[in-house]
PDB file of C-alpha atoms and ligand atoms in Angstrom:
ATOM      1  CA  TYR A   1     -25.536   5.748   3.451  1.00 48.00           C
ATOM      2  CA  LYS A   2     -24.849   7.598   6.680  1.00 48.00           C
ATOM      3  CA  GLU A   3     -23.453   6.642  10.025  1.00 52.00           C
ATOM      4  CA  GLY A   4     -24.994   8.628  12.851  1.00 60.00           C
ATOM      5  CA  GLY A   5     -25.634  11.492  10.446  1.00 65.00           C
ATOM      6  CA  ARG A   6     -21.937  11.869   9.610  1.00 72.00           C
ATOM      7  CA  PRO A   7     -20.707  11.261   6.103  1.00 78.00           C
ATOM      8  CA  LEU A   8     -19.262   7.800   5.723  1.00 89.00           C
ATOM      9  CA  ARG A   9     -15.750   7.737   4.345  1.00 96.00           C
ATOM     10  CA  ILE A  10     -13.714   4.603   4.141  1.00 97.00           C
ATOM     11  CA  ILE A  11     -10.058   4.651   3.189  1.00 98.00           C
ATOM     12  CA  LEU A  12      -8.298   1.393   2.389  1.00 98.00           C
ATOM     13  CA  ILE A  13      -4.573   1.349   2.944  1.00 98.00           C
ATOM     14  CA  GLY A  14      -1.875  -1.296   2.629  1.00 98.00           C
ATOM     15  CA  TYR A  15       1.012  -2.430   0.488  1.00 98.00           C
ATOM     16  CA  MET A  16       0.895  -2.837  -3.299  1.00 96.00           C
ATOM     17  CA  GLY A  17      -0.835  -6.110  -4.120  1.00 95.00           C
ATOM     18  CA  ALA A  18      -2.907  -6.369  -0.918  1.00 96.00           C
ATOM     19  CA  GLY A  19      -6.183  -6.002  -2.838  1.00 94.00           C
ATOM     20  CA  LYS A  20      -7.131  -2.396  -1.968  1.00 96.00           C
ATOM     21  CA  THR A  21      -8.612  -1.660  -5.393  1.00 96.00           C
ATOM     22  CA  THR A  22     -10.494  -4.955  -5.705  1.00 94.00           C
ATOM     23  CA  VAL A  23     -11.938  -4.697  -2.215  1.00 95.00           C
ATOM     24  CA  GLY A  24     -12.767  -1.012  -2.680  1.00 96.00           C
ATOM     25  CA  LYS A  25     -14.715  -1.634  -5.878  1.00 96.00           C
ATOM     26  CA  ALA A  26     -16.701  -4.496  -4.383  1.00 94.00           C
ATOM     27  CA  LEU A  27     -17.359  -2.592  -1.173  1.00 93.00           C
ATOM     28  CA  SER A  28     -18.688   0.284  -3.211  1.00 95.00           C
ATOM     29  CA  LYS A  29     -21.249  -2.002  -4.871  1.00 94.00           C
ATOM     30  CA  GLU A  30     -22.163  -3.619  -1.564  1.00 91.00           C
ATOM     31  CA  LEU A  31     -22.710  -0.310   0.275  1.00 91.00           C
ATOM     32  CA  GLY A  32     -23.967   1.677  -2.709  1.00 94.00           C
ATOM     33  CA  ILE A  33     -21.489   4.522  -2.310  1.00 95.00           C
ATOM     34  CA  PRO A  34     -18.968   5.773  -4.885  1.00 97.00           C
ATOM     35  CA  PHE A  35     -15.470   4.414  -5.168  1.00 98.00           C
ATOM     36  CA  TYR A  36     -12.291   6.336  -5.917  1.00 98.00           C
ATOM     37  CA  ASP A  37      -8.932   4.734  -6.486  1.00 98.00           C
ATOM     38  CA  LEU A  38      -6.433   7.473  -5.650  1.00 98.00           C
ATOM     39  CA  ASP A  39      -3.988   6.397  -8.393  1.00 98.00           C
ATOM     40  CA  TRP A  40      -6.761   6.502 -11.011  1.00 97.00           C
ATOM     41  CA  TYR A  41      -7.966   9.844  -9.688  1.00 98.00           C
ATOM     42  CA  ILE A  42      -4.428  11.224  -9.983  1.00 98.00           C
ATOM     43  CA  GLU A  43      -4.162   9.876 -13.534  1.00 98.00           C
ATOM     44  CA  SER A  44      -7.425  11.423 -14.658  1.00 98.00           C
ATOM     45  CA  ARG A  45      -6.819  14.809 -12.990  1.00 98.00           C
ATOM     46  CA  MET A  46      -3.210  15.049 -14.235  1.00 98.00           C
ATOM     47  CA  ARG A  47      -3.897  13.414 -17.621  1.00 98.00           C
ATOM     48  CA  ARG A  48      -0.790  11.323 -17.059  1.00 98.00           C
ATOM     49  CA  THR A  49      -0.112   7.817 -15.846  1.00 97.00           C
ATOM     50  CA  VAL A  50       1.480   7.326 -12.434  1.00 97.00           C
ATOM     51  CA  LYS A  51       4.560   6.075 -14.274  1.00 96.00           C
ATOM     52  CA  GLN A  52       4.730   9.250 -16.399  1.00 97.00           C
ATOM     53  CA  ILE A  53       4.492  11.394 -13.272  1.00 98.00           C
ATOM     54  CA  PHE A  54       7.338   9.425 -11.655  1.00 97.00           C
ATOM     55  CA  ASP A  55       9.396   9.833 -14.857  1.00 97.00           C
ATOM     56  CA  GLU A  56       8.694  13.547 -15.216  1.00 98.00           C
ATOM     57  CA  LYS A  57       8.719  14.793 -11.611  1.00 98.00           C
ATOM     58  CA  GLY A  58      10.494  12.027  -9.709  1.00 98.00           C
ATOM     59  CA  GLU A  59       9.063  10.346  -6.624  1.00 98.00           C
ATOM     60  CA  ASP A  60       9.098  13.617  -4.631  1.00 98.00           C
ATOM     61  CA  GLY A  61       6.962  15.311  -7.261  1.00 98.00           C
ATOM     62  CA  PHE A  62       4.583  12.369  -7.336  1.00 98.00           C
ATOM     63  CA  ARG A  63       4.193  12.468  -3.531  1.00 98.00           C
ATOM     64  CA  LYS A  64       3.245  16.150  -3.603  1.00 98.00           C
ATOM     65  CA  THR A  65       0.627  15.580  -6.278  1.00 98.00           C
ATOM     66  CA  GLU A  66      -0.618  12.520  -4.412  1.00 98.00           C
ATOM     67  CA  GLN A  67      -1.066  14.495  -1.204  1.00 98.00           C
ATOM     68  CA  ALA A  68      -2.863  17.366  -2.931  1.00 98.00           C
ATOM     69  CA  LEU A  69      -5.304  15.011  -4.640  1.00 98.00           C
ATOM     70  CA  LEU A  70      -5.786  12.910  -1.499  1.00 98.00           C
ATOM     71  CA  HIS A  71      -7.045  16.128   0.080  1.00 98.00           C
ATOM     72  CA  GLU A  72      -9.577  16.463  -2.734  1.00 98.00           C
ATOM     73  CA  VAL A  73     -11.054  12.965  -2.612  1.00 98.00           C
ATOM     74  CA  ALA A  74     -11.026  12.728   1.171  1.00 98.00           C
ATOM     75  CA  GLU A  75     -13.293  15.778   1.383  1.00 96.00           C
ATOM     76  CA  PHE A  76     -16.042  14.064  -0.624  1.00 96.00           C
ATOM     77  CA  GLU A  77     -18.952  12.773   1.450  1.00 93.00           C
ATOM     78  CA  ASN A  78     -19.843   9.084   1.419  1.00 94.00           C
ATOM     79  CA  VAL A  79     -16.951   7.578  -0.492  1.00 97.00           C
ATOM     80  CA  ILE A  80     -14.694   4.592  -0.501  1.00 97.00           C
ATOM     81  CA  ILE A  81     -11.118   5.419  -1.368  1.00 98.00           C
ATOM     82  CA  SER A  82      -8.264   3.049  -2.012  1.00 98.00           C
ATOM     83  CA  CYS A  83      -4.954   4.838  -1.782  1.00 97.00           C
ATOM     84  CA  GLY A  84      -1.531   3.919  -3.092  1.00 98.00           C
ATOM     85  CA  GLY A  85       0.801   1.722  -1.079  1.00 98.00           C
ATOM     86  CA  GLY A  86       2.980   4.709  -0.233  1.00 98.00           C
ATOM     87  CA  THR A  87       0.269   7.278   0.525  1.00 98.00           C
ATOM     88  CA  PRO A  88       0.151   6.754   4.333  1.00 98.00           C
ATOM     89  CA  CYS A  89       3.931   7.071   4.622  1.00 98.00           C
ATOM     90  CA  PHE A  90       4.473  10.650   3.431  1.00 98.00           C
ATOM     91  CA  PHE A  91       3.819  14.024   5.057  1.00 98.00           C
ATOM     92  CA  ASP A  92       1.068  13.785   7.679  1.00 98.00           C
ATOM     93  CA  ASN A  93      -1.146  11.766   5.328  1.00 98.00           C
ATOM     94  CA  MET A  94      -1.897   9.001   7.814  1.00 98.00           C
ATOM     95  CA  ASP A  95      -3.053  11.370  10.575  1.00 98.00           C
ATOM     96  CA  TYR A  96      -5.066  13.328   8.031  1.00 98.00           C
ATOM     97  CA  MET A  97      -6.793  10.167   6.796  1.00 98.00           C
ATOM     98  CA  ASN A  98      -7.612   9.124  10.366  1.00 98.00           C
ATOM     99  CA  ARG A  99      -9.282  12.481  10.931  1.00 98.00           C
ATOM    100  CA  GLN A 100     -11.271  12.248   7.739  1.00 97.00           C
ATOM    101  CA  ALA A 101     -12.285   8.606   7.554  1.00 97.00           C
ATOM    102  CA  GLU A 102     -12.555   5.071   8.805  1.00 96.00           C
ATOM    103  CA  THR A 103      -9.147   3.765   7.806  1.00 98.00           C
ATOM    104  CA  VAL A 104      -8.758   0.064   7.133  1.00 97.00           C
ATOM    105  CA  TYR A 105      -5.328  -1.553   6.766  1.00 98.00           C
ATOM    106  CA  LEU A 106      -5.396  -4.606   4.531  1.00 98.00           C
ATOM    107  CA  LYS A 107      -2.426  -6.425   5.961  1.00 98.00           C
ATOM    108  CA  ALA A 108      -0.802  -9.234   4.014  1.00 97.00           C
ATOM    109  CA  ALA A 109       2.320 -11.353   4.465  1.00 97.00           C
ATOM    110  CA  PRO A 110       5.281 -10.487   2.190  1.00 97.00           C
ATOM    111  CA  GLY A 111       5.041 -13.850   0.400  1.00 96.00           C
ATOM    112  CA  VAL A 112       1.405 -13.186  -0.519  1.00 96.00           C
ATOM    113  CA  LEU A 113       2.190  -9.691  -1.804  1.00 97.00           C
ATOM    114  CA  TYR A 114       5.120 -11.055  -3.789  1.00 96.00           C
ATOM    115  CA  LYS A 115       2.905 -13.575  -5.562  1.00 94.00           C
ATOM    116  CA  HIS A 116       0.253 -10.975  -6.413  1.00 93.00           C
ATOM    117  CA  LEU A 117       2.810  -8.474  -7.669  1.00 94.00           C
ATOM    118  CA  LEU A 118       4.665 -10.966  -9.862  1.00 92.00           C
ATOM    119  CA  MET A 119       1.395 -12.257 -11.341  1.00 90.00           C
ATOM    120  CA  GLY A 120      -0.272  -8.850 -11.679  1.00 85.00           C
ATOM    121  CA  LYS A 121      -0.458  -6.804 -14.842  1.00 83.00           C
ATOM    122  CA  SER A 122      -0.349  -3.286 -13.366  1.00 88.00           C
ATOM    123  CA  VAL A 123       2.787  -1.219 -13.856  1.00 89.00           C
ATOM    124  CA  ARG A 124       4.413  -0.404 -10.504  1.00 94.00           C
ATOM    125  CA  PRO A 125       7.178   2.145 -11.075  1.00 94.00           C
ATOM    126  CA  LEU A 126       8.907   1.156  -7.833  1.00 95.00           C
ATOM    127  CA  LEU A 127       9.339  -2.438  -9.024  1.00 95.00           C
ATOM    128  CA  LEU A 128      10.424  -1.793 -12.609  1.00 94.00           C
ATOM    129  CA  GLY A 129      13.727  -3.301 -13.673  1.00 94.00           C
ATOM    130  CA  LYS A 130      14.010  -5.584 -10.626  1.00 95.00           C
ATOM    131  CA  THR A 131      14.541  -9.334 -10.830  1.00 94.00           C
ATOM    132  CA  PRO A 132      12.071 -11.555  -8.908  1.00 94.00           C
ATOM    133  CA  ASP A 133      14.645 -12.020  -6.128  1.00 96.00           C
ATOM    134  CA  GLU A 134      15.179  -8.289  -5.860  1.00 96.00           C
ATOM    135  CA  VAL A 135      11.413  -7.730  -5.738  1.00 96.00           C
ATOM    136  CA  GLY A 136      11.141 -10.196  -2.848  1.00 96.00           C
ATOM    137  CA  LEU A 137      13.836  -8.431  -0.867  1.00 97.00           C
ATOM    138  CA  PHE A 138      12.467  -4.977  -1.704  1.00 97.00           C
ATOM    139  CA  ILE A 139       8.992  -5.921  -0.448  1.00 97.00           C
ATOM    140  CA  ARG A 140      10.348  -7.231   2.860  1.00 98.00           C
ATOM    141  CA  GLU A 141      12.506  -4.185   3.497  1.00 98.00           C
ATOM    142  CA  GLN A 142       9.948  -1.632   2.427  1.00 98.00           C
ATOM    143  CA  LEU A 143       7.153  -3.310   4.347  1.00 98.00           C
ATOM    144  CA  GLU A 144       9.226  -3.132   7.498  1.00 98.00           C
ATOM    145  CA  ARG A 145       9.722   0.621   7.025  1.00 98.00           C
ATOM    146  CA  ARG A 146       6.060   1.214   6.184  1.00 98.00           C
ATOM    147  CA  GLU A 147       4.456  -0.967   8.840  1.00 98.00           C
ATOM    148  CA  PRO A 148       4.606   1.748  11.580  1.00 98.00           C
ATOM    149  CA  PHE A 149       2.539   4.046   9.342  1.00 98.00           C
ATOM    150  CA  TYR A 150       0.054   1.365   8.337  1.00 98.00           C
ATOM    151  CA  ALA A 151      -0.303   0.300  11.969  1.00 98.00           C
ATOM    152  CA  LYS A 152      -1.928   3.667  12.760  1.00 98.00           C
ATOM    153  CA  ALA A 153      -5.070   2.701  10.805  1.00 98.00           C
ATOM    154  CA  LYS A 154      -8.235   2.501  12.904  1.00 97.00           C
ATOM    155  CA  HIS A 155      -8.876  -1.069  11.738  1.00 97.00           C
ATOM    156  CA  THR A 156      -6.458  -3.785  10.663  1.00 97.00           C
ATOM    157  CA  LEU A 157      -7.482  -6.831   8.707  1.00 96.00           C
ATOM    158  CA  ASP A 158      -5.054  -9.667   8.102  1.00 96.00           C
ATOM    159  CA  VAL A 159      -5.996 -10.749   4.608  1.00 96.00           C
ATOM    160  CA  SER A 160      -3.087 -13.118   3.951  1.00 95.00           C
ATOM    161  CA  LEU A 161      -5.277 -16.198   3.948  1.00 95.00           C
ATOM    162  CA  MET A 162      -8.425 -14.626   2.497  1.00 94.00           C
ATOM    163  CA  ASP A 163      -9.741 -14.755  -1.039  1.00 91.00           C
ATOM    164  CA  ASN A 164     -11.359 -11.632  -2.471  1.00 88.00           C
ATOM    165  CA  TYR A 165     -14.880 -12.682  -1.502  1.00 90.00           C
ATOM    166  CA  GLU A 166     -13.824 -13.136   2.096  1.00 94.00           C
ATOM    167  CA  LYS A 167     -11.929  -9.832   2.174  1.00 92.00           C
ATOM    168  CA  ILE A 168     -15.082  -8.018   1.115  1.00 90.00           C
ATOM    169  CA  GLN A 169     -17.391  -9.791   3.585  1.00 91.00           C
ATOM    170  CA  VAL A 170     -15.048  -9.198   6.498  1.00 92.00           C
ATOM    171  CA  THR A 171     -14.497  -5.539   5.620  1.00 90.00           C
ATOM    172  CA  VAL A 172     -18.238  -4.934   5.445  1.00 88.00           C
ATOM    173  CA  GLY A 173     -18.656  -6.688   8.807  1.00 90.00           C
ATOM    174  CA  LEU A 174     -15.971  -4.522  10.343  1.00 87.00           C
ATOM    175  CA  LEU A 175     -17.795  -1.323   9.445  1.00 83.00           C
ATOM    176  CA  ARG A 176     -21.249  -2.317  10.691  1.00 79.00           C
TER     177      ARG A 176
HETATM  178  C1  S3P B   1       3.192   3.019  -4.700  1.00 59.34           C
HETATM  179  C2  S3P B   1       2.072   2.272  -4.923  1.00 59.34           C
HETATM  180  C3  S3P B   1       1.223   2.418  -6.125  1.00 59.34           C
HETATM  181  C4  S3P B   1       1.362   3.823  -6.713  1.00 59.34           C
HETATM  182  C5  S3P B   1       2.785   4.179  -6.916  1.00 59.34           C
HETATM  183  C6  S3P B   1       3.624   4.097  -5.635  1.00 59.34           C
HETATM  184  C7  S3P B   1       3.978   2.773  -3.477  1.00 59.34           C
HETATM  185  O1  S3P B   1      -0.117   2.153  -5.753  1.00 59.34           O
HETATM  186  O2  S3P B   1       0.745   4.788  -5.908  1.00 59.34           O
HETATM  187  O3  S3P B   1       3.294   3.295  -7.880  1.00 59.34           O
HETATM  188  O4  S3P B   1       4.795   3.639  -3.098  1.00 59.34           O
HETATM  189  O5  S3P B   1       3.776   1.711  -2.836  1.00 59.34           O
HETATM  190  P1  S3P B   1      -0.719   0.644  -5.460  1.00 59.34           P
HETATM  191  O6  S3P B   1      -0.479   0.323  -4.021  1.00 59.34           O
HETATM  192  O7  S3P B   1      -2.161   0.809  -5.772  1.00 59.34           O
HETATM  193  O8  S3P B   1      -0.016  -0.269  -6.394  1.00 59.34           O
END
């Protein structure tokens, strides 16, 4: 799958719970190109869970590892990558991703993210030990700080009102 002879790279960005991994997987099937979830890639390369890395090296240590491994996956040709919610917001990661790939911001309203994160089963170190009210407030505040980074993506899709099927169809349409 090539676009004008250049390797096709798609990087999905957005807050935790926006559906980056789900959309990435489905997009990979649809386009027939490999999918990498940056968190999973980090876990397999480091032989540790994201939570263990946070516990052992702190957030700063995690961000360094995340950047180094982002630079590995984003050099692959013809890939779909979903990155972590924080990836675009550290170092020059967002500018780097824009140079390497078609970046797509899956934008969702705080209330939608809140619902997904409270219902979801994945462990999110940043949310551990918070009450539902605290999670709600944390999402709003963090989203506000992160939005300027996310807004640099080449494409933005408001997925607040979309189900997964729709997210996938619209993302494919966007890249045609
Ligand atoms: C993080 C999001 C997580 C993971 C880590 C930190 C963040 O990824 O990278 O827990 O800072 O928002 P998901 O967005 O896939 O949950």
